[in-house]
Short mmCIF file of C-alpha atoms in Angstrom, two decimals:
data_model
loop_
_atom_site.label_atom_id
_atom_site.label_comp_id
_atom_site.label_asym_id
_atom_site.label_seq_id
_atom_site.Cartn_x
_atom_site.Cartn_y
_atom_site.Cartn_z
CA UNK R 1 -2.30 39.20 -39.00
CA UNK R 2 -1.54 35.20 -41.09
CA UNK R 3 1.59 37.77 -42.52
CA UNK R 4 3.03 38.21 -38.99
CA UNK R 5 4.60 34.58 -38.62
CA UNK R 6 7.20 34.05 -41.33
CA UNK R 7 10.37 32.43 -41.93
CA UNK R 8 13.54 33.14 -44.15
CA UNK R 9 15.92 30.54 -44.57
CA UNK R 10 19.25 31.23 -46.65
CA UNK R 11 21.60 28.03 -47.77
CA UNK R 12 24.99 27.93 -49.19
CA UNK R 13 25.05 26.30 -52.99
CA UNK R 14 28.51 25.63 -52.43
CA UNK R 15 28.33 23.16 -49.63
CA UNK R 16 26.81 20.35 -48.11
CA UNK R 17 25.01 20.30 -45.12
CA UNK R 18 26.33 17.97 -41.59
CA UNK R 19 23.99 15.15 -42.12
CA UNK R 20 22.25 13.76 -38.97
CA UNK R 21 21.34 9.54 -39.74
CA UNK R 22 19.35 8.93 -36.57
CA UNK R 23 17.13 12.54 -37.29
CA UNK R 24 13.90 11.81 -36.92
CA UNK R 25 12.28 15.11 -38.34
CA UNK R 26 9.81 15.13 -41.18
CA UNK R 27 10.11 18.66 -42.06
CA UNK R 28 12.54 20.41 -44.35
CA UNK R 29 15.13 19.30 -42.13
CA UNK R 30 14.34 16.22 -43.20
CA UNK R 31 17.82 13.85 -42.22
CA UNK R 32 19.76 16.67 -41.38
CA UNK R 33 21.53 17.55 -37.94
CA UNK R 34 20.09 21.21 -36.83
CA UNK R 35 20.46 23.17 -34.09
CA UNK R 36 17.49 25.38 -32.36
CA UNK R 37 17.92 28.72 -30.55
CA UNK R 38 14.85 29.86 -29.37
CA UNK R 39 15.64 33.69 -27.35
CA UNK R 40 15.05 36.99 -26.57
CA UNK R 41 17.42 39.62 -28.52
CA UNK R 42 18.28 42.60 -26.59
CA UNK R 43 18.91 45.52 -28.03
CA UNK R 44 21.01 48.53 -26.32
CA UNK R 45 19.54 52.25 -26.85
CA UNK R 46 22.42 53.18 -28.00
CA UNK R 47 23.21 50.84 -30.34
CA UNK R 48 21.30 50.68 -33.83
CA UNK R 49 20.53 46.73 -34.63
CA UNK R 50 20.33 43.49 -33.29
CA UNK R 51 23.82 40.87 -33.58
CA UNK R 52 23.42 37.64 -31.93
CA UNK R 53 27.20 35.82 -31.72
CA UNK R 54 26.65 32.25 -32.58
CA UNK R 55 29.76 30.32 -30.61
CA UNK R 56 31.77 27.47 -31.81
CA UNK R 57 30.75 24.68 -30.15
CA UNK R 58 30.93 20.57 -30.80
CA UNK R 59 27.71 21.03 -32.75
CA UNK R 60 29.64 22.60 -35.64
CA UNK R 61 32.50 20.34 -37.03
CA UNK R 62 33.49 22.50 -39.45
CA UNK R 63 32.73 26.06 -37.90
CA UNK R 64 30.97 26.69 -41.16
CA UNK R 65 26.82 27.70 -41.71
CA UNK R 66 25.43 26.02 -44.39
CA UNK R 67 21.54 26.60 -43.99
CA UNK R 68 20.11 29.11 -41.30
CA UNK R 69 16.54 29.95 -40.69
CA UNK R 70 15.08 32.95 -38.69
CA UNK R 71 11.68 32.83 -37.58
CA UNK R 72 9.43 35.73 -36.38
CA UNK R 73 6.16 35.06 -34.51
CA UNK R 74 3.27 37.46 -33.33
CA UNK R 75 3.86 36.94 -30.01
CA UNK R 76 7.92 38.27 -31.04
CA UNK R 77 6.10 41.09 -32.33
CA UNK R 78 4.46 41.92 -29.54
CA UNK R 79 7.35 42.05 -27.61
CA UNK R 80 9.02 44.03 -29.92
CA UNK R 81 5.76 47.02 -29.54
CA UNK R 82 5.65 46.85 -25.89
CA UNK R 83 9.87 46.99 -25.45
CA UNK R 84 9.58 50.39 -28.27
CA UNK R 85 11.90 47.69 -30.43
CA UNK R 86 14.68 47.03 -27.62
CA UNK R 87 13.40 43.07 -26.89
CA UNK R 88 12.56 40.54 -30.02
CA UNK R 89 12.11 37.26 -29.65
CA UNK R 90 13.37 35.00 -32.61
CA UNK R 91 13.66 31.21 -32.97
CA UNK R 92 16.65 30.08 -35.25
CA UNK R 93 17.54 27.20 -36.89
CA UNK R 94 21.05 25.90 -38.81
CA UNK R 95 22.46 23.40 -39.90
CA UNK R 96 26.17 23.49 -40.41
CA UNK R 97 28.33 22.44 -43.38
CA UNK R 98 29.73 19.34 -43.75
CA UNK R 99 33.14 19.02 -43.10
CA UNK R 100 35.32 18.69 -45.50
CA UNK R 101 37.81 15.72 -46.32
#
């Protein structure tokens, strides 16, 4: 049941995340500017996974990812067994790269 709520994060070595001065988190995050999508993925029953399209936007200088984090909760999971798999709700988090000079 504790195994049900997890997180993966995956960063980039080879760049530098957009820093964020006036951040006042105290988490990993810790001075850096991030970006939180919390949604519902819908799945098609024809198709066979889940893509969510992440848009350019003024939040993302450089158009590049440089740390993203996917997090799955019970109550996403529960979703997920009532829909048969066709709704999951996911928070996200990412921080983009820094861009360069």
């Amino acid at each position: 049941m504790l195994t049900s709520c997890y997180s993966i994060r995956v960063r980039n070595v080879n760049g530098a995340p957009q820093l964020d001065p006036f951040s006042e988190r105290d988490d990993y995050y810790r001075g850096m500017d991030v970006v939180e999508i919390d949604t519902v993925l819908n799945k098609k029953l024809t198709s066979k996974d889940f893509t969510y399209i992440i848009k350019e936007s003024d939040a993302c200088e450089s158009g590049k990812i440089n740390i993203l984090e996917y997090r799955n909760t019970f109550g996403g999971i529960l979703l997920s067994a009532i829909t048969f798999g066709n709704k999951r709700k996911v928070k996200i988090k990412y921080v983009c790269e820094k861009p360069s000079n």
